[in-house]
Structures are given as structure tokens and as C-alpha cells.
Amino acid sequence: MMGFAQLEAGFARILELISMALMMALVAVITYAVLGRQVFHLPVAWSEEVGAGLLAWMVLLGSAAAWYHRRHLVIDVVLRRLNRRWLRGFCIFIEIAGLLLLVVAFWGSQSMMRVSVHNSTTALGVSYSFLYLALVIGLGAMILFSIAQLLRLIRGDEAALPNYESEGEWNT
Amino acid sequence: EQIEIHNTMSAGGSEEAAITRFTEILEERAPGRFDIAPYLGGQLGDETDILELLNLGQTQMALTGGLFMGQYAAEYDAVSVPFVFPNWDSVEHYVMETDSGLAMQAQSRERGNLVYLGPQMRAFRHMTSNREIHTPEDLHGLPMRLPQVPVWVDVWSELGVQPIVIPAPDIYFAMRTGQVEAHENSLASPYTRQMWEVQDYIITTAHLSFPWHWVASARWWDSLTEDDQSLIREAVAEARAHGFTVEQERDDYYRAQLIENGMSFIDVDQAPFRAAAAPAVQRALADMAEGVTQDIQAAIDATAN
Amino acid sequence: MEYLIIFFGVMVVLFAIGVPIAISIGLTCLTVLVLRDGITAIPAELFALQIMRGLNNFPILAIPFFIFAAAIMNVGTVAMRIFDFANALVGSVRGGLGHVNVLASILFSGMSSTAVADVAGLGQLELKAMRERGYPRSFAVGITGASAVISPMIPPSIALVVYGWQSGTSVAAMFLAGLVPGLMVGAAFMVTSFVMSFWLPMPLSPRPALPETARLFWRALPPLLTPVIIVGGIWTGMFTPTEAGAIACVYALFLSTVVYREMTFALLMDVLASTVRFSSIILFIIGIATFYGWLLVRLRIPQELAMTIASLDVGNTTIMLAIVLFFLVIGCFMSVVEAILIFTPIFMLTIQALGIDPVYFGVLMVLTLSCGVITPPFGNVLFVLAEITGMPFEKVSLAVVPFLLPILAVIGLTLFFPQIATFLPALVL
Ligand code: NA
Ligand code: NA
């Protein structure tokens, strides 16, 4: 199973690296648009569209990576007062609840990807399918990470439970 | 039967008036049969969102702008090109009667699950400026706001302006700071944005009447009985006629109010503008399907009086 | 209206048992849909459609930009330069480091867009300086925590961006509107420090000679230009608030690599990774909350609420007072951005129906909700302070209490004199 854990971590790292590259690209695109308009008097009509589209990709890939690192915001006042046994039970319940939502949203995303082939953006005419692909990949990755986590929890892997001794009571 | 109707304009215009009339007619001819829920001001999303909801069958009807034609039937979308149709009747004729118009309707159904029910008049668009404009030469280098519609940017560039693409909510502010010195829209825009504070002239280029369109989701439409379908079609036709009247009244009112608030109207001769824009207009039409140019001419001829 | 109870109840229960915020909001939507249409007719596409509507979104792009710019600024010595300059200016005035603490937060708020960024960056320095000079610990912790509330009021501000986008109000107007109330909160804290100095030991800093002050000003000048660039650029129409975010990033990168030479490639990768992580988490919540807001409108809850409140026939000020009290309570339990996402769609139609200025409403909303970051049980700033100081959470919470009064005073003033928020945007825009 060591191999699988590394594969999972590597996948999360790749998602995060792409997301980081997109962040830099966003700075570049919007700066270019401002310079284009103010300095060179060129209307950069596509900057909003490209900016918004790249943002969606950045967030969904970054969100998947953060899901792997279990960094999404949680109010954990109750969780940190539970003993290990109850904590495992709660964690399994939460993971299943999360999976439920992710699967519904994933299903909708792949459906939207098909439905929206003829809907395209106004300036560049990029199909909306390409946007929904970001949801498919991002939510798909979150589902995979969740299944892996769920298996670890069910197997009784202690390391899969949150360790409140080493963490402060805030996680942003 | 619940019918949600969407429109991006806020309450108070000819759009709301038409939707209200539509509701009244249905209530009168089939009391209690339909429950109409209007969502004005883009409450449930912008045009793109509503098109997707209609496509999915998640909502029923909309009074939508021209976006769907660009998306589903760009090769027949002549009504979005400025300086093509001289009056409203020719626009309506092109969409409802010509082969190109019918092909547009069929393709919208096939690609976007839209049932097309008819166009509703929107007052012709003019330009505003704080520079006096009489001929196309006066436009040279004028920083003019345009929406993110490639063909409009192309046509106005051809006319010599320096196009500035910014979102609608920023227009007033951009005029105030001098980033933008002109824009184009129907008179509702300078009136509701109180543009007399930042613009001096309205130049009646009448370059485009960019209509609303009554559409329904095909998934929902096909579940209706034929009686209900024809009832709704009738109601839409009457609502469109009512919308036309109200829109004209509003346009006259805006004109009077704008003059009262100190804006000067310059009633230009449209011909030189049309001639100067022609190369860009031709480029746009050349990309369209075969027969579109003939159908435009046919629509203009059929409605000339 | 029974849906409103489900909308709120299910969400709160899920929050409380530790389901991630984003997932809780999404599951609440799912519950409502299942109750309405049955389990077999779940419109899965709506989730995709609405999440994408929230994310494929230009105004919101400002958020990662401002997070990135602040993170770059936090790498080097920027916080120290600002603290030193503030100390030279007001450290010798009665109230001493109390004033320095507040002024530094005001200056720093032009770079940081959240309250937590303020305590986490500047807070450490302020606490260290106050401890070394023998300031009472509870005063030090209290004013450091409380002054962080200024940050979301002064541009850049994530809270104001989210409100502007959700309510359809110009973000530029919101940025200008937050400025005066934000500065008033700062002034109110300074008055508090001044008054408290009469019974607390609060030694003053020596007044530096003019050339020394000038030198410190020069050292702090480059980062201090960030807010000037942001507000100036928006004001002159050079760029939109979103574009200002990108420009702020470029400027911060320029400072850290070319001017200060404190940025290495490894550091940049760290900053980028944390930016992407934090932004993605916040924006994923925004994406799902977009669906929540949409569903509320779809079920006509805000519409009904607006009609009910409008029919009450009490004055607008009374209604605003009630809403402000409600937000003060809500702020204790929800983070500012989440609360804005959830409650803006609920209240917006009421605000419009009553003819209340949405700019004024937004400023009050952000200010009152921001109090929640320094109140138990979920005050993020308190958690950070407890972490930095090692003080128990309860003690930290108590230390901040006296400083809630000046904030409440400003809230009250803004409530009864809307011009405090609205005159600047009206003057400039
Ligand atoms: Na700030
Ligand atoms: Na401070």
C-alpha cells in the first residue's frame, strides 16, 4: 500500500502545481489587459473571459489538492472533544456525507459538460464544456481522495484521524 | 402548471409590462390553470445561466436577449449586426418569415432545446458622446465603450472609434473619470444612468434594434397539450404587441426627459455612417449561411411601405 | 417559510458536527431539493451549473489576487518597516504603543484583506514590542486583536468584494464606503488607548528626531504605496478593483524581488502554494454558497421576507437596528465571508423594497459581522492570538471585550448617520 499512498500524494502535488501555475497566469493575463488598455490603447476584450475561466480551473484543482491535505474549513469544536472511537465514527459519517454531495455534483458536471457543447463564451467562443471539465476533474479527484480516506478510516488506520494535540484550534 | 419567466431587466420597463400582459391573458382565458412566476432583474442568473436552465428543462420560459442566436445559430444571426435592418418590421419579418429565420429557430431547438415564440421590440440604439458628432469622420479616435460582442467592436472600429470593452455597471464611472467618452445603447441607458451629468450629446445613429425574444424550454413545451401550446403562443403574440406599444411610449418619454435634463440630440443622416461601416458589416455577413443576405433584402423589401 | 427553517437548521447542524463548511452548505441544498422534488428527481446539473456560476466570475478574481499580494508582502520585513514608522509617528503620544498598534493596523490594512492576515503578520511584532516595554498583557492582546477588525473595512477587503458581487453593488463604491468607518474605528481605538493610559502603565517611546522619522518613513514608503496604487487606480478609472488586485501582486513581487531582494524561488513557491490553498478553500465555499443563494431566491424566500418586513410598517432605522443586532449574533457563529454569502441574498430584496442604500447596508453588514472574529466561540483572530501568546482562549476573549465598545459606538454612529458610509462614494463616483 506504500505505493498507493505515494501515488495519491503525487497526484495531489500535480494538481497543486498546475493550480499555482494558473495563479501566476492570472496575474500575467490581467496585468497584460491593464497595460494593453492604458498604455498601448488595445482593447483586450477577452481578458475577463480568460480570467474568469482560469479562475474556475485554479480553484477546482486547488480545491482538490486542499481536499487531499484535509485543509477545507471545518468547525471542529465538537470533534476535538470526542474520544478516538467516537471520532472515528464521526469521521466516517462526515466522509460519506461529503462523498454523497461530491458524487451528485460530479454527476451533474459530466452531464453539463455534454449538454453545454453548443454554449460558448462571447469573446473567444470557447465551449462551456471546457469549463465544466474543470468541475469533472476537480470533483472527480476529490471523490478519489475521499474514497481513499474512507478506506483508511474503515481499516482503522490511526494516522487517518485528525490529531488535535499537534494542531491549534484554527486552520486558516 | 407553474411557468417561470426570466428577464434580465429590472421592473418598470416594457419587458415587465409584456410579462404582466402575458399573465393577464392566460388568467383570463384559462383561469387558475397557470401560475406565472416572473423573475426580473436576472434574479436567477444572467442570460447564459438562463439558457442553460432552459436547455436542461429546469425552468420554463424567458424573455431573453440575442445571446442564444450567437450560441446556437450564429450563421443566421443577422439581427445582431449593426446597420443592417432599417426598421423594426424588417427585423421581425426576417426572424419570423424568412428561411434564414426559420432555420435559426430550428437550430436553436436542436442545439439548445429552445422553442422560439417570437421577437419583442426594443427601441433602436443610438450613441451618446461628449463630443459633437455629425459625420463618421468626427468619430476618429473617440474612446467609446462597447459590450463584449465581437461584431459590434469590429463595426465600430471600422467607423474609427477606439473601442473600450468594460462591463455595463462601470460605464458611468468610466465616463466620469474620462476613460470613456462615448457609448451606444437605447435611450433607456442614458436615462436610467443619469448620463446628462457626464455626456452632452445623443447622436441618433439608430444602428440597431437588438430585440428580446420569447423562448420556452423544449423539454417543458413538449409536455404540454396542444391546446395549452396554442394558448401560450396566442398570449405571447399579444404580449409582444403590448410590449411594442409600451417600448415606444418609454422611448418617447426618455427622449423628452433627456432633453429636459440638458442633453442635445443630433439627428444625423444615417447614410454616411452606414457606408463607412459597410466593410465590417460585409465581413460579418460573409461569415453567415448562404441565403442570409438575400433574406435580409427580402425582409426589407417586404416591409417597405 | 418552513423552507427557511430547513435552509438554516440543516446547515447549522452539519456545521456543528464537523462537516466541512462547503460540504454542509451543499448538503443543505441537496436536502431542500429532495424534500421538494423527491429523491428520484435530484437536479444534479444544477449543482454544476451554480458552482460554475460562482467560480467563472470576474469580480471574485480579486480575492486570490489580494491574498497573493498580502502573502508576498508578509514574506520580508514589510510589517516591521510599517511598525517602526508608526512608532516614530505616534509612539511618544500619551497611549504610546496602543496608538502605534492601531496606526500600524490602519497602514497595514491597505495591503491585507482579512483580519486574520493582520494579527498573523503584524500582530506578532506588536505583541513583542508591547511585552518588552512592560505593557499589561491583557491590554496588549486586546488592542492587537481588536485593531485587526480595521482590515476588512479598508480596501483591499475580501468581505467588501464578496458583498459587492453578491448584492450587485459596485465594488469600487464599497471600497470607498468602507474607508471612513474603518478609520473611525481606528480613531475610536486610539481614544480608548488614550483614556486607558490614565490607569494602566503604558510607557511612551522616545520621540525620534525629524531626520530619523524621515528615514523610517522612507523605509516604509514602498509598501505604503500599495493602498495608494489600489485606491488611486480605481478612483481615476485606470483599472477595476479586480485589476487592482493583479497590479498589487505585480507591485508586491517587484518590491520583494527587485527592491528588497528578500524573495527567493523557494519562498515564492511556498507563498504561491499557500495562496492557492487558501484561495481555493474560500472560493470553493463561494461556489457552493452561490447555489444556496440561488435556491433561496428560487423558492421565493427573500421575496416573501421582503414583503413581510415591508408590511410591518416600522421605520427603516428600526429595521436596520434589528438587522444589525441579528448580524452581531450571527457574526459570533459564522465567518464573515460565509455570513455575507448566506445573508446577502436573503436580505437584498428587503433592502431594495425599503429603499435602503445597499452601500450603507453592506458597510454595516461587514462591520458588524467582523466583530465576530474577535468574539467567542469561533473568533478566528482570538484563535491566532491564543496560538501566538500561549494565553488560554478564555483569557484572550476577555482581554478583547473592552475594545468591543468603541466598535459598537462606530456601528451605532454609522447606523444613524448613513452618510458616514455613503458620502465618499457619492462624492467621488
Ligand atoms: Na484591508
Ligand atoms: Na494592530
mmCIF file with all atom_site columns, N, CA, C and O in Angstrom, chain B residues 1 33 217-226 228-229:
data_model
loop_
_atom_site.group_PDB
_atom_site.id
_atom_site.type_symbol
_atom_site.label_atom_id
_atom_site.label_alt_id
_atom_site.label_comp_id
_atom_site.label_asym_id
_atom_site.label_entity_id
_atom_site.label_seq_id
_atom_site.pdbx_PDB_ins_code
_atom_site.Cartn_x
_atom_site.Cartn_y
_atom_site.Cartn_z
_atom_site.occupancy
_atom_site.B_iso_or_equiv
_atom_site.pdbx_formal_charge
_atom_site.auth_seq_id
_atom_site.auth_comp_id
_atom_site.auth_asym_id
_atom_site.auth_atom_id
_atom_site.pdbx_PDB_model_num
ATOM 1  N N  . GLU B 1 1   ? -50.056 24.381 -13.239 1.00 0.00 ? 1   GLU B N  1
ATOM 2  C CA . GLU B 1 1   ? -48.801 24.389 -14.032 1.00 0.00 ? 1   GLU B CA 1
ATOM 3  C C  . GLU B 1 1   ? -48.015 25.673 -13.769 1.00 0.00 ? 1   GLU B C  1
ATOM 4  O O  . GLU B 1 1   ? -48.495 26.760 -14.056 1.00 0.00 ? 1   GLU B O  1
ATOM 5  N N  . ARG B 1 33  ? -55.347 28.033 -14.280 1.00 0.00 ? 33  ARG B N  1
ATOM 6  C CA . ARG B 1 33  ? -54.644 26.927 -14.927 1.00 0.00 ? 33  ARG B CA 1
ATOM 7  C C  . ARG B 1 33  ? -53.119 27.086 -14.782 1.00 0.00 ? 33  ARG B C  1
ATOM 8  O O  . ARG B 1 33  ? -52.398 26.126 -14.595 1.00 0.00 ? 33  ARG B O  1
ATOM 9  N N  . SER B 1 217 ? -38.484 26.373 -22.875 1.00 0.00 ? 217 SER B N  1
ATOM 10 C CA . SER B 1 217 ? -37.692 25.156 -22.832 1.00 0.00 ? 217 SER B CA 1
ATOM 11 C C  . SER B 1 217 ? -38.439 24.044 -23.573 1.00 0.00 ? 217 SER B C  1
ATOM 12 O O  . SER B 1 217 ? -39.590 23.747 -23.265 1.00 0.00 ? 217 SER B O  1
ATOM 13 N N  . ALA B 1 218 ? -37.768 23.420 -24.546 1.00 0.00 ? 218 ALA B N  1
ATOM 14 C CA . ALA B 1 218 ? -38.437 22.380 -25.345 1.00 0.00 ? 218 ALA B CA 1
ATOM 15 C C  . ALA B 1 218 ? -38.866 21.208 -24.481 1.00 0.00 ? 218 ALA B C  1
ATOM 16 O O  . ALA B 1 218 ? -39.916 20.613 -24.694 1.00 0.00 ? 218 ALA B O  1
ATOM 17 N N  . ARG B 1 219 ? -38.069 20.883 -23.471 1.00 0.00 ? 219 ARG B N  1
ATOM 18 C CA . ARG B 1 219 ? -38.409 19.736 -22.615 1.00 0.00 ? 219 ARG B CA 1
ATOM 19 C C  . ARG B 1 219 ? -39.740 19.963 -21.907 1.00 0.00 ? 219 ARG B C  1
ATOM 20 O O  . ARG B 1 219 ? -40.514 19.029 -21.704 1.00 0.00 ? 219 ARG B O  1
ATOM 21 N N  . TRP B 1 220 ? -39.954 21.216 -21.512 1.00 0.00 ? 220 TRP B N  1
ATOM 22 C CA . TRP B 1 220 ? -41.213 21.531 -20.847 1.00 0.00 ? 220 TRP B CA 1
ATOM 23 C C  . TRP B 1 220 ? -42.331 21.672 -21.870 1.00 0.00 ? 220 TRP B C  1
ATOM 24 O O  . TRP B 1 220 ? -43.416 21.127 -21.726 1.00 0.00 ? 220 TRP B O  1
ATOM 25 N N  . TRP B 1 221 ? -42.045 22.384 -22.954 1.00 0.00 ? 221 TRP B N  1
ATOM 26 C CA . TRP B 1 221 ? -43.030 22.669 -24.003 1.00 0.00 ? 221 TRP B CA 1
ATOM 27 C C  . TRP B 1 221 ? -43.655 21.383 -24.533 1.00 0.00 ? 221 TRP B C  1
ATOM 28 O O  . TRP B 1 221 ? -44.877 21.293 -24.702 1.00 0.00 ? 221 TRP B O  1
ATOM 29 N N  . ASP B 1 222 ? -42.813 20.375 -24.777 1.00 0.00 ? 222 ASP B N  1
ATOM 30 C CA . ASP B 1 222 ? -43.300 19.131 -25.358 1.00 0.00 ? 222 ASP B CA 1
ATOM 31 C C  . ASP B 1 222 ? -44.209 18.363 -24.400 1.00 0.00 ? 222 ASP B C  1
ATOM 32 O O  . ASP B 1 222 ? -44.932 17.464 -24.808 1.00 0.00 ? 222 ASP B O  1
ATOM 33 N N  . SER B 1 223 ? -44.151 18.707 -23.110 1.00 0.00 ? 223 SER B N  1
ATOM 34 C CA . SER B 1 223 ? -45.010 18.015 -22.150 1.00 0.00 ? 223 SER B CA 1
ATOM 35 C C  . SER B 1 223 ? -46.395 18.662 -22.078 1.00 0.00 ? 223 SER B C  1
ATOM 36 O O  . SER B 1 223 ? -47.291 18.145 -21.417 1.00 0.00 ? 223 SER B O  1
ATOM 37 N N  . LEU B 1 224 ? -46.568 19.811 -22.762 1.00 0.00 ? 224 LEU B N  1
ATOM 38 C CA . LEU B 1 224 ? -47.868 20.499 -22.717 1.00 0.00 ? 224 LEU B CA 1
ATOM 39 C C  . LEU B 1 224 ? -48.830 19.915 -23.752 1.00 0.00 ? 224 LEU B C  1
ATOM 40 O O  . LEU B 1 224 ? -48.401 19.365 -24.765 1.00 0.00 ? 224 LEU B O  1
ATOM 41 N N  . THR B 1 225 ? -50.110 20.074 -23.505 1.00 0.00 ? 225 THR B N  1
ATOM 42 C CA . THR B 1 225 ? -51.092 19.672 -24.518 1.00 0.00 ? 225 THR B CA 1
ATOM 43 C C  . THR B 1 225 ? -51.059 20.686 -25.659 1.00 0.00 ? 225 THR B C  1
ATOM 44 O O  . THR B 1 225 ? -50.597 21.816 -25.489 1.00 0.00 ? 225 THR B O  1
ATOM 45 N N  . GLU B 1 226 ? -51.582 20.284 -26.803 1.00 0.00 ? 226 GLU B N  1
ATOM 46 C CA . GLU B 1 226 ? -51.581 21.198 -27.947 1.00 0.00 ? 226 GLU B CA 1
ATOM 47 C C  . GLU B 1 226 ? -52.405 22.445 -27.669 1.00 0.00 ? 226 GLU B C  1
ATOM 48 O O  . GLU B 1 226 ? -52.046 23.539 -28.083 1.00 0.00 ? 226 GLU B O  1
ATOM 49 N N  . ASP B 1 228 ? -52.826 23.912 -24.752 1.00 0.00 ? 228 ASP B N  1
ATOM 50 C CA . ASP B 1 228 ? -52.029 24.812 -23.923 1.00 0.00 ? 228 ASP B CA 1
ATOM 51 C C  . ASP B 1 228 ? -50.960 25.509 -24.760 1.00 0.00 ? 228 ASP B C  1
ATOM 52 O O  . ASP B 1 228 ? -50.705 26.702 -24.598 1.00 0.00 ? 228 ASP B O  1
ATOM 53 N N  . GLN B 1 229 ? -50.343 24.753 -25.662 1.00 0.00 ? 229 GLN B N  1
ATOM 54 C CA . GLN B 1 229 ? -49.316 25.347 -26.504 1.00 0.00 ? 229 GLN B CA 1
ATOM 55 C C  . GLN B 1 229 ? -49.866 26.504 -27.327 1.00 0.00 ? 229 GLN B C  1
ATOM 56 O O  . GLN B 1 229 ? -49.267 27.580 -27.386 1.00 0.00 ? 229 GLN B O  1
#
